[in-house]
């Protein structure tokens, strides 16, 4: 958490501006707010209150602490990234191992989760001021583990930019040396007591003061003894003093230039004290070298991590390409099978088209035959209707014959009666002629002839009656046959009518079948064309699959070469460590 800037108290040295000819930039030794911190017993118990800073914010206090150190390996790099608010967005395995936190316990949590209460607030104030100005920061940091232990690291933190815009921070931490930890322990205890960083400027001024004093004394000695016997000795003493002061003065100028160049790289008195033993020219130079080394180490570490990820991705890409190649080979086999099936289907469709055409032609022939049968049945129907009418007329004629026969029978009955009456009359005449004797003999002959004629008439009438009876019986039988024939003819006519309707339905069905067969034939031809097109497309896809397989093989080979290049780059990076 960002702390408030420290304020200078009255009477305290806040800065020395000694630019002069040496070009030294001002060194501001800001006083630190006094805070003695909780006692060791209170920190271990986890019950100590943490005093509020006199700024707008307070520093998070993580308790309890055990005082045990968790070592960091010489080759270990603790890497994490945060957003602009200090919330962790990523953490590597080494950070999780040393801190004791699981990855999910760190991500999306504030990075001050690992802050140790022994770290002065002013260090984090400088930390945030530097980062928010867009510059990297480096320092020796004591962090707290999850169980209360602590670990020391040399931390290099730099802003992260994307498309020219700052989006967060990255921190690469490595093992702190025993000397760095010892200096940091002493300095941070001093800062927690409210004291400032020891003034390296005063030590840096000593060569300047020595040289100037020697020069002044030399001039004074030469001027004060310019007469008498002491002139020569005074001049010599003055020159000696000037010579003695010139060396420190030149060294001071070199130190000033070295310090200016070092501070141009990274200016931080706390860092100069912890890394270089003090904020003088030598300490600033050591800090600048450590800063550059940390910058390179951070770059190498991130590059190594990225190359590890790149190697993993390349291996994954190679495996995926190999898997794709196998899948493509299987797909090629499937496509070959599809092509074979499409060829078979195309042949089948063509056969269906031919069968459809033949069925359509057969249906057309059936339609024509059905139409012809319809005409025949229609003609038969008309003939049966005509036959029924004629049979009906014949039956009526037979009825009339029967009626005439009955009329003749009646006439014959009259004739028979007349014949019987004539026979009786002839018999009576014969009797009378017999009574008349000889005179009646002629009349008797006539009477006998009449009687014989009456008998023949009676016999003929009987025969005629028998004939008429037979005619009447035959007429009645013929009438019954005619009636049955009429009924049969009408029944046949009705059946013929239904047959005509059935033929019409068959004709319509055959017409529909013909149309459907025509559609089937057309659809089969279209399907055959489509199957041919699909077959051509399958062949093109097969060719494309072959090209894809070659590309997959090339991708696998490229991934293998990429892995080799990553290994080579990692070897080159290891040469710089």
GROMACS .gro file of N, CA and C in nm, residues 138-292:
model
  465
  138UNK      N    1   1.458  -0.100  -0.747
  138UNK     CA    2   1.530  -0.216  -0.697
  138UNK      C    3   1.561  -0.196  -0.550
  139UNK      N    4   1.554  -0.304  -0.475
  139UNK     CA    5   1.585  -0.295  -0.333
  139UNK      C    6   1.587  -0.432  -0.268
  140UNK      N    7   1.648  -0.434  -0.149
  140UNK     CA    8   1.650  -0.556  -0.068
  140UNK      C    9   1.524  -0.556   0.017
  141UNK      N   10   1.444  -0.664   0.007
  141UNK     CA   11   1.312  -0.667   0.070
  141UNK      C   12   1.302  -0.790   0.158
  142UNK      N   13   1.242  -0.769   0.274
  142UNK     CA   14   1.211  -0.879   0.366
  142UNK      C   15   1.061  -0.904   0.359
  143UNK      N   16   1.022  -1.023   0.316
  143UNK     CA   17   0.881  -1.058   0.302
  143UNK      C   18   0.842  -1.165   0.403
  144UNK      N   19   0.713  -1.171   0.429
  144UNK     CA   20   0.660  -1.266   0.527
  144UNK      C   21   0.600  -1.386   0.455
  145UNK      N   22   0.630  -1.507   0.507
  145UNK     CA   23   0.570  -1.630   0.455
  145UNK      C   24   0.431  -1.648   0.516
  146UNK      N   25   0.360  -1.742   0.461
  146UNK     CA   26   0.224  -1.769   0.509
  146UNK      C   27   0.222  -1.813   0.655
  147UNK      N   28   0.326  -1.887   0.699
  147UNK     CA   29   0.329  -1.937   0.837
  147UNK      C   30   0.397  -1.842   0.935
  148UNK      N   31   0.434  -1.722   0.890
  148UNK     CA   32   0.499  -1.625   0.977
  148UNK      C   33   0.649  -1.619   0.961
  149UNK      N   34   0.710  -1.715   0.889
  149UNK     CA   35   0.853  -1.707   0.859
  149UNK      C   36   0.878  -1.591   0.763
  150UNK      N   37   1.006  -1.566   0.734
  150UNK     CA   38   1.038  -1.457   0.641
  150UNK      C   39   1.145  -1.503   0.543
  151UNK      N   40   1.157  -1.429   0.435
  151UNK     CA   41   1.262  -1.456   0.337
  151UNK      C   42   1.310  -1.324   0.282
  152UNK      N   43   1.443  -1.318   0.253
  152UNK     CA   44   1.506  -1.198   0.200
  152UNK      C   45   1.526  -1.215   0.049
  153UNK      N   46   1.499  -1.110  -0.026
  153UNK     CA   47   1.519  -1.113  -0.171
  153UNK      C   48   1.574  -0.979  -0.217
  154UNK      N   49   1.645  -0.985  -0.327
  154UNK     CA   50   1.681  -0.863  -0.400
  154UNK      C   51   1.578  -0.848  -0.511
  155UNK      N   52   1.492  -0.748  -0.496
  155UNK     CA   53   1.376  -0.733  -0.584
  155UNK      C   54   1.402  -0.629  -0.691
  156UNK      N   55   1.367  -0.663  -0.814
  156UNK     CA   56   1.368  -0.570  -0.926
  156UNK      C   57   1.226  -0.561  -0.980
  157UNK      N   58   1.167  -0.442  -0.970
  157UNK     CA   59   1.028  -0.421  -1.010
  157UNK      C   60   1.027  -0.316  -1.120
  158UNK      N   61   0.954  -0.344  -1.226
  158UNK     CA   62   0.948  -0.251  -1.339
  158UNK      C   63   0.806  -0.242  -1.391
  159UNK      N   64   0.770  -0.129  -1.450
  159UNK     CA   65   0.636  -0.115  -1.509
  159UNK      C   66   0.621  -0.205  -1.632
  160UNK      N   67   0.498  -0.244  -1.658
  160UNK     CA   68   0.465  -0.324  -1.776
  160UNK      C   69   0.380  -0.238  -1.869
  161UNK      N   70   0.422  -0.231  -1.994
  161UNK     CA   71   0.352  -0.148  -2.091
  161UNK      C   72   0.294  -0.236  -2.201
  162UNK      N   73   0.177  -0.198  -2.246
  162UNK     CA   74   0.113  -0.261  -2.361
  162UNK      C   75   0.060  -0.152  -2.453
  163UNK      N   76   0.106  -0.156  -2.578
  163UNK     CA   77   0.066  -0.054  -2.676
  163UNK      C   78   0.095   0.086  -2.626
  164UNK      N   79   0.211   0.100  -2.557
  164UNK     CA   80   0.251   0.231  -2.509
  164UNK      C   81   0.180   0.277  -2.384
  165UNK      N   82   0.096   0.194  -2.325
  165UNK     CA   83   0.022   0.232  -2.205
  165UNK      C   84   0.061   0.141  -2.090
  166UNK      N   85   0.087   0.203  -1.974
  166UNK     CA   86   0.125   0.124  -1.858
  166UNK      C   87   0.003   0.050  -1.804
  167UNK      N   88   0.018  -0.083  -1.789
  167UNK     CA   89  -0.096  -0.166  -1.747
  167UNK      C   90  -0.070  -0.239  -1.616
  168UNK      N   91   0.053  -0.237  -1.566
  168UNK     CA   92   0.080  -0.308  -1.442
  168UNK      C   93   0.228  -0.308  -1.412
  169UNK      N   94   0.269  -0.403  -1.326
  169UNK     CA   95   0.408  -0.411  -1.282
  169UNK      C   96   0.450  -0.558  -1.281
  170UNK      N   97   0.581  -0.579  -1.303
  170UNK     CA   98   0.637  -0.712  -1.289
  170UNK      C   99   0.751  -0.708  -1.189
  171UNK      N  100   0.763  -0.812  -1.110
  171UNK     CA  101   0.864  -0.819  -1.006
  171UNK      C  102   0.942  -0.949  -1.022
  172UNK      N  103   1.075  -0.935  -1.033
  172UNK     CA  104   1.164  -1.050  -1.041
  172UNK      C  105   1.256  -1.043  -0.919
  173UNK      N  106   1.247  -1.142  -0.832
  173UNK     CA  107   1.321  -1.139  -0.706
  173UNK      C  108   1.417  -1.257  -0.702
  174UNK      N  109   1.539  -1.229  -0.658
  174UNK     CA  110   1.641  -1.332  -0.646
  174UNK      C  111   1.701  -1.331  -0.506
  175UNK      N  112   1.792  -1.423  -0.482
  175UNK     CA  113   1.851  -1.437  -0.349
  175UNK      C  114   1.932  -1.313  -0.311
  176UNK      N  115   1.909  -1.264  -0.191
  176UNK     CA  116   1.989  -1.154  -0.138
  176UNK      C  117   2.114  -1.211  -0.070
  177UNK      N  118   2.229  -1.142  -0.088
  177UNK     CA  119   2.353  -1.190  -0.027
  177UNK      C  120   2.351  -1.164   0.123
  178UNK      N  121   2.433  -1.238   0.199
  178UNK     CA  122   2.439  -1.211   0.344
  178UNK      C  123   2.477  -1.067   0.376
  179UNK      N  124   2.571  -1.006   0.298
  179UNK     CA  125   2.608  -0.866   0.322
  179UNK      C  126   2.488  -0.774   0.299
  180UNK      N  127   2.412  -0.799   0.192
  180UNK     CA  128   2.294  -0.715   0.165
  180UNK      C  129   2.191  -0.729   0.275
  181UNK      N  130   2.169  -0.850   0.324
  181UNK     CA  131   2.072  -0.870   0.432
  181UNK      C  132   2.118  -0.800   0.559
  182UNK      N  133   2.249  -0.811   0.591
  182UNK     CA  134   2.299  -0.747   0.713
  182UNK      C  135   2.286  -0.595   0.704
  183UNK      N  136   2.325  -0.537   0.589
  183UNK     CA  137   2.312  -0.391   0.575
  183UNK      C  138   2.165  -0.349   0.581
  184UNK      N  139   2.076  -0.427   0.516
  184UNK     CA  140   1.934  -0.392   0.518
  184UNK      C  141   1.877  -0.401   0.658
  185UNK      N  142   1.916  -0.503   0.736
  185UNK     CA  143   1.869  -0.515   0.874
  185UNK      C  144   1.905  -0.391   0.953
  186UNK      N  145   2.033  -0.347   0.942
  186UNK     CA  146   2.077  -0.229   1.018
  186UNK      C  147   2.005  -0.104   0.969
  187UNK      N  148   1.997  -0.088   0.837
  187UNK     CA  149   1.937   0.035   0.784
  187UNK      C  150   1.788   0.041   0.814
  188UNK      N  151   1.715  -0.071   0.798
  188UNK     CA  152   1.571  -0.069   0.819
  188UNK      C  153   1.538  -0.048   0.966
  189UNK      N  154   1.623  -0.102   1.056
  189UNK     CA  155   1.602  -0.074   1.198
  189UNK      C  156   1.621   0.074   1.225
  190UNK      N  157   1.722   0.133   1.161
  190UNK     CA  158   1.746   0.277   1.177
  190UNK      C  159   1.626   0.356   1.124
  191UNK      N  160   1.575   0.317   1.007
  191UNK     CA  161   1.461   0.390   0.950
  191UNK      C  162   1.336   0.373   1.035
  192UNK      N  163   1.317   0.254   1.093
  192UNK     CA  164   1.200   0.235   1.179
  192UNK      C  165   1.208   0.321   1.305
  193UNK      N  166   1.332   0.355   1.346
  193UNK     CA  167   1.348   0.443   1.463
  193UNK      C  168   1.333   0.589   1.425
  194UNK      N  169   1.308   0.616   1.298
  194UNK     CA  170   1.284   0.753   1.256
  194UNK      C  171   1.408   0.825   1.212
  195UNK      N  172   1.519   0.757   1.197
  195UNK     CA  173   1.642   0.821   1.155
  195UNK      C  174   1.656   0.809   1.003
  196UNK      N  175   1.745   0.893   0.948
  196UNK     CA  176   1.761   0.895   0.804
  196UNK      C  177   1.877   0.808   0.762
  197UNK      N  178   1.897   0.799   0.630
  197UNK     CA  179   2.010   0.724   0.575
  197UNK      C  180   2.138   0.798   0.610
  198UNK      N  181   2.245   0.726   0.652
  198UNK     CA  182   2.372   0.794   0.682
  198UNK      C  183   2.418   0.877   0.563
  199UNK      N  184   2.468   0.997   0.591
  199UNK     CA  185   2.502   1.091   0.484
  199UNK      C  186   2.629   1.058   0.412
  200UNK      N  187   2.619   1.009   0.297
  200UNK     CA  188   2.737   0.981   0.216
  200UNK      C  189   2.796   1.107   0.158
  201UNK      N  190   2.717   1.215   0.151
  201UNK     CA  191   2.767   1.341   0.097
  201UNK      C  192   2.878   1.399   0.184
  202UNK      N  193   2.865   1.382   0.314
  202UNK     CA  194   2.970   1.437   0.402
  202UNK      C  195   3.102   1.366   0.376
  203UNK      N  196   3.096   1.232   0.359
  203UNK     CA  197   3.219   1.161   0.328
  203UNK      C  198   3.272   1.201   0.191
  204UNK      N  199   3.181   1.228   0.100
  204UNK     CA  200   3.225   1.268  -0.034
  204UNK      C  201   3.289   1.406  -0.034
  205UNK      N  202   3.253   1.492   0.066
  205UNK     CA  203   3.308   1.628   0.071
  205UNK      C  204   3.448   1.632   0.128
  206UNK      N  205   3.489   1.526   0.201
  206UNK     CA  206   3.619   1.530   0.267
  206UNK      C  207   3.734   1.555   0.170
  207UNK      N  208   3.741   1.487   0.053
  207UNK     CA  209   3.852   1.518  -0.039
  207UNK      C  210   3.848   1.662  -0.087
  208UNK      N  211   3.725   1.713  -0.110
  208UNK     CA  212   3.715   1.853  -0.151
  208UNK      C  213   3.766   1.945  -0.040
  209UNK      N  214   3.724   1.922   0.082
  209UNK     CA  215   3.766   2.008   0.194
  209UNK      C  216   3.916   1.998   0.215
  210UNK      N  217   3.969   1.874   0.206
  210UNK     CA  218   4.113   1.856   0.225
  210UNK      C  219   4.192   1.931   0.119
  211UNK      N  220   4.149   1.919  -0.005
  211UNK     CA  221   4.221   1.986  -0.113
  211UNK      C  222   4.213   2.136  -0.101
  212UNK      N  223   4.092   2.187  -0.070
  212UNK     CA  224   4.076   2.332  -0.060
  212UNK      C  225   4.157   2.386   0.058
  213UNK      N  226   4.152   2.312   0.172
  213UNK     CA  227   4.228   2.358   0.290
  213UNK      C  228   4.377   2.359   0.262
  214UNK      N  229   4.425   2.253   0.195
  214UNK     CA  230   4.568   2.250   0.164
  214UNK      C  231   4.605   2.364   0.072
  215UNK      N  232   4.518   2.393  -0.025
  215UNK     CA  233   4.547   2.503  -0.117
  215UNK      C  234   4.549   2.636  -0.044
  216UNK      N  235   4.452   2.657   0.047
  216UNK     CA  236   4.447   2.784   0.122
  216UNK      C  237   4.570   2.799   0.210
  217UNK      N  238   4.605   2.689   0.281
  217UNK     CA  239   4.724   2.695   0.367
  217UNK      C  240   4.849   2.720   0.286
  218UNK      N  241   4.854   2.658   0.166
  218UNK     CA  242   4.972   2.679   0.083
  218UNK      C  243   4.984   2.822   0.040
  219UNK      N  244   4.873   2.883   0.000
  219UNK     CA  245   4.876   3.023  -0.043
  219UNK      C  246   4.912   3.113   0.073
  220UNK      N  247   4.849   3.079   0.191
  220UNK     CA  248   4.878   3.163   0.309
  220UNK      C  249   5.025   3.153   0.349
  221UNK      N  250   5.077   3.029   0.345
  221UNK     CA  251   5.218   3.011   0.384
  221UNK      C  252   5.310   3.086   0.289
  222UNK      N  253   5.278   3.079   0.161
  222UNK     CA  254   5.364   3.149   0.065
  222UNK      C  255   5.355   3.298   0.080
  223UNK      N  256   5.237   3.353   0.111
  223UNK     CA  257   5.220   3.498   0.123
  223UNK      C  258   5.275   3.550   0.255
  224UNK      N  259   5.260   3.468   0.363
  224UNK     CA  260   5.300   3.518   0.496
  224UNK      C  261   5.449   3.524   0.517
  225UNK      N  262   5.523   3.446   0.444
  225UNK     CA  263   5.668   3.444   0.466
  225UNK      C  264   5.740   3.485   0.338
  226UNK      N  265   5.688   3.587   0.272
  226UNK     CA  266   5.744   3.629   0.144
  226UNK      C  267   5.872   3.708   0.160
  227UNK      N  268   5.917   3.749   0.290
  227UNK     CA  269   6.036   3.830   0.310
  227UNK      C  270   6.136   3.752   0.392
  228UNK      N  271   6.254   3.794   0.388
  228UNK     CA  272   6.358   3.740   0.475
  228UNK      C  273   6.405   3.604   0.429
  229UNK      N  274   6.467   3.538   0.526
  229UNK     CA  275   6.528   3.408   0.496
  229UNK      C  276   6.425   3.301   0.477
  230UNK      N  277   6.302   3.332   0.525
  230UNK     CA  278   6.198   3.229   0.512
  230UNK      C  279   6.124   3.231   0.379
  231UNK      N  280   6.164   3.318   0.285
  231UNK     CA  281   6.089   3.327   0.160
  231UNK      C  282   6.095   3.198   0.081
  232UNK      N  283   6.217   3.146   0.073
  232UNK     CA  284   6.231   3.024  -0.006
  232UNK      C  285   6.161   2.908   0.060
  233UNK      N  286   6.177   2.892   0.194
  233UNK     CA  287   6.111   2.782   0.264
  233UNK      C  288   5.961   2.795   0.261
  234UNK      N  289   5.908   2.918   0.272
  234UNK     CA  290   5.762   2.938   0.268
  234UNK      C  291   5.705   2.903   0.134
  235UNK      N  292   5.776   2.943   0.030
  235UNK     CA  293   5.726   2.910  -0.104
  235UNK      C  294   5.724   2.761  -0.126
  236UNK      N  295   5.830   2.695  -0.076
  236UNK     CA  296   5.834   2.550  -0.093
  236UNK      C  297   5.723   2.482  -0.015
  237UNK      N  298   5.700   2.532   0.109
  237UNK     CA  299   5.591   2.473   0.189
  237UNK      C  300   5.457   2.495   0.122
  238UNK      N  301   5.437   2.615   0.065
  238UNK     CA  302   5.309   2.643  -0.002
  238UNK      C  303   5.287   2.553  -0.121
  239UNK      N  304   5.396   2.533  -0.197
  239UNK     CA  305   5.382   2.445  -0.313
  239UNK      C  306   5.353   2.302  -0.271
  240UNK      N  307   5.417   2.261  -0.160
  240UNK     CA  308   5.392   2.125  -0.112
  240UNK      C  309   5.247   2.108  -0.069
  241UNK      N  310   5.195   2.208   0.000
  241UNK     CA  311   5.055   2.200   0.043
  241UNK      C  312   4.961   2.201  -0.077
  242UNK      N  313   4.993   2.284  -0.178
  242UNK     CA  314   4.909   2.286  -0.298
  242UNK      C  315   4.912   2.151  -0.369
  243UNK      N  316   5.032   2.091  -0.376
  243UNK     CA  317   5.042   1.961  -0.441
  243UNK      C  318   4.966   1.854  -0.365
  244UNK      N  319   4.974   1.862  -0.230
  244UNK     CA  320   4.902   1.764  -0.149
  244UNK      C  321   4.751   1.778  -0.165
  245UNK      N  322   4.701   1.898  -0.186
  245UNK     CA  323   4.557   1.919  -0.201
  245UNK      C  324   4.507   1.890  -0.341
  246UNK      N  325   4.596   1.894  -0.441
  246UNK     CA  326   4.552   1.873  -0.579
  246UNK      C  327   4.507   1.729  -0.604
  247UNK      N  328   4.578   1.635  -0.545
  247UNK     CA  329   4.542   1.494  -0.566
  247UNK      C  330   4.403   1.463  -0.514
  248UNK      N  331   4.373   1.496  -0.385
  248UNK     CA  332   4.236   1.471  -0.337
  248UNK      C  333   4.131   1.546  -0.416
  249UNK      N  334   4.168   1.667  -0.462
  249UNK     CA  335   4.069   1.746  -0.538
  249UNK      C  336   4.035   1.676  -0.671
  250UNK      N  337   4.139   1.623  -0.738
  250UNK     CA  338   4.114   1.550  -0.863
  250UNK      C  339   4.033   1.423  -0.838
  251UNK      N  340   4.069   1.352  -0.727
  251UNK     CA  341   3.994   1.230  -0.695
  251UNK      C  342   3.848   1.263  -0.666
  252UNK      N  343   3.829   1.377  -0.595
  252UNK     CA  344   3.692   1.418  -0.564
  252UNK      C  345   3.612   1.447  -0.691
  253UNK      N  346   3.678   1.510  -0.789
  253UNK     CA  347   3.609   1.538  -0.915
  253UNK      C  348   3.573   1.408  -0.987
  254UNK      N  349   3.668   1.311  -0.987
  254UNK     CA  350   3.638   1.182  -1.051
  254UNK      C  351   3.522   1.112  -0.979
  255UNK      N  352   3.527   1.116  -0.845
  255UNK     CA  353   3.418   1.053  -0.769
  255UNK      C  354   3.284   1.120  -0.798
  256UNK      N  355   3.288   1.254  -0.813
  256UNK     CA  356   3.164   1.326  -0.840
  256UNK      C  357   3.106   1.285  -0.976
  257UNK      N  358   3.195   1.273  -1.076
  257UNK     CA  359   3.147   1.231  -1.208
  257UNK      C  360   3.093   1.088  -1.204
  258UNK      N  361   3.166   1.000  -1.130
  258UNK     CA  362   3.119   0.862  -1.117
  258UNK      C  363   2.983   0.855  -1.049
  259UNK      N  364   2.968   0.936  -0.942
  259UNK     CA  365   2.840   0.935  -0.870
  259UNK      C  366   2.727   0.990  -0.958
  260UNK      N  367   2.760   1.095  -1.035
  260UNK     CA  368   2.657   1.153  -1.122
  260UNK      C  369   2.612   1.053  -1.228
  261UNK      N  370   2.711   0.984  -1.287
  261UNK     CA  371   2.675   0.884  -1.387
  261UNK      C  372   2.595   0.770  -1.324
  262UNK      N  373   2.634   0.728  -1.204
  262UNK     CA  374   2.565   0.618  -1.137
  262UNK      C  375   2.422   0.658  -1.101
  263UNK      N  376   2.407   0.780  -1.048
  263UNK     CA  377   2.272   0.824  -1.010
  263UNK      C  378   2.183   0.847  -1.132
  264UNK      N  379   2.245   0.874  -1.247
  264UNK     CA  380   2.164   0.885  -1.369
  264UNK      C  381   2.102   0.750  -1.404
  265UNK      N  382   2.169   0.642  -1.367
  265UNK     CA  383   2.114   0.508  -1.391
  265UNK      C  384   2.007   0.476  -1.288
  266UNK      N  385   2.038   0.494  -1.160
  266UNK     CA  386   1.940   0.468  -1.054
  266UNK      C  387   1.986   0.541  -0.929
  267UNK      N  388   1.905   0.631  -0.882
  267UNK     CA  389   1.939   0.711  -0.765
  267UNK      C  390   1.848   0.672  -0.651
  268UNK      N  391   1.910   0.609  -0.548
  268UNK     CA  392   1.833   0.566  -0.432
  268UNK      C  393   1.931   0.546  -0.318
  269UNK      N  394   1.923   0.633  -0.217
  269UNK     CA  395   2.019   0.626  -0.107
  269UNK      C  396   2.003   0.500  -0.025
  270UNK      N  397   1.877   0.453  -0.008
  270UNK     CA  398   1.855   0.329   0.065
  270UNK      C  399   1.919   0.213  -0.010
  271UNK      N  400   1.903   0.210  -0.141
  271UNK     CA  401   1.965   0.105  -0.220
  271UNK      C  402   2.116   0.114  -0.219
  272UNK      N  403   2.171   0.237  -0.226
  272UNK     CA  404   2.316   0.253  -0.221
  272UNK      C  405   2.372   0.203  -0.088
  273UNK      N  406   2.299   0.225   0.020
  273UNK     CA  407   2.344   0.178   0.151
  273UNK      C  408   2.339   0.025   0.159
  274UNK      N  409   2.226  -0.036   0.111
  274UNK     CA  410   2.211  -0.181   0.126
  274UNK      C  411   2.297  -0.259   0.027
  275UNK      N  412   2.315  -0.205  -0.093
  275UNK     CA  413   2.394  -0.278  -0.193
  275UNK      C  414   2.542  -0.239  -0.191
  276UNK      N  415   2.571  -0.107  -0.169
  276UNK     CA  416   2.709  -0.060  -0.181
  276UNK      C  417   2.774  -0.018  -0.052
  277UNK      N  418   2.706  -0.027   0.059
  277UNK     CA  419   2.764   0.010   0.187
  277UNK      C  420   2.751   0.157   0.221
  278UNK      N  421   2.696   0.239   0.136
  278UNK     CA  422   2.677   0.380   0.167
  278UNK      C  423   2.643   0.458   0.042
  279UNK      N  424   2.577   0.574   0.059
  279UNK     CA  425   2.535   0.653  -0.057
  279UNK      C  426   2.644   0.745  -0.110
  280UNK      N  427   2.771   0.698  -0.113
  280UNK     CA  428   2.879   0.775  -0.172
  280UNK      C  429   2.898   0.731  -0.316
  281UNK      N  430   3.008   0.778  -0.376
  281UNK     CA  431   3.031   0.745  -0.517
  281UNK      C  432   3.044   0.595  -0.538
  282UNK      N  433   3.119   0.528  -0.448
  282UNK     CA  434   3.137   0.384  -0.463
  282UNK      C  435   3.005   0.311  -0.444
  283UNK      N  436   2.928   0.350  -0.341
  283UNK     CA  437   2.800   0.286  -0.317
  283UNK      C  438   2.703   0.307  -0.432
  284UNK      N  439   2.700   0.431  -0.486
  284UNK     CA  440   2.611   0.458  -0.600
  284UNK      C  441   2.653   0.378  -0.723
  285UNK      N  442   2.787   0.363  -0.741
  285UNK     CA  443   2.834   0.284  -0.855
  285UNK      C  444   2.794   0.137  -0.840
  286UNK      N  445   2.812   0.084  -0.717
  286UNK     CA  446   2.771  -0.055  -0.694
  286UNK      C  447   2.621  -0.070  -0.717
  287UNK      N  448   2.543   0.027  -0.668
  287UNK     CA  449   2.398   0.021  -0.688
  287UNK      C  450   2.363   0.025  -0.836
  288UNK      N  451   2.432   0.112  -0.913
  288UNK     CA  452   2.404   0.120  -1.057
  288UNK      C  453   2.437  -0.011  -1.126
  289UNK      N  454   2.552  -0.071  -1.087
  289UNK     CA  455   2.587  -0.200  -1.146
  289UNK      C  456   2.485  -0.307  -1.109
  290UNK      N  457   2.445  -0.309  -0.980
  290UNK     CA  458   2.344  -0.406  -0.938
  290UNK      C  459   2.212  -0.383  -1.012
  291UNK      N  460   2.181  -0.255  -1.035
  291UNK     CA  461   2.058  -0.222  -1.107
  291UNK      C  462   2.063  -0.277  -1.250
  292UNK      N  463   2.176  -0.253  -1.317
  292UNK     CA  464   2.188  -0.303  -1.453
  292UNK      C  465   2.188  -0.456  -1.457
   0.00000   0.00000   0.00000
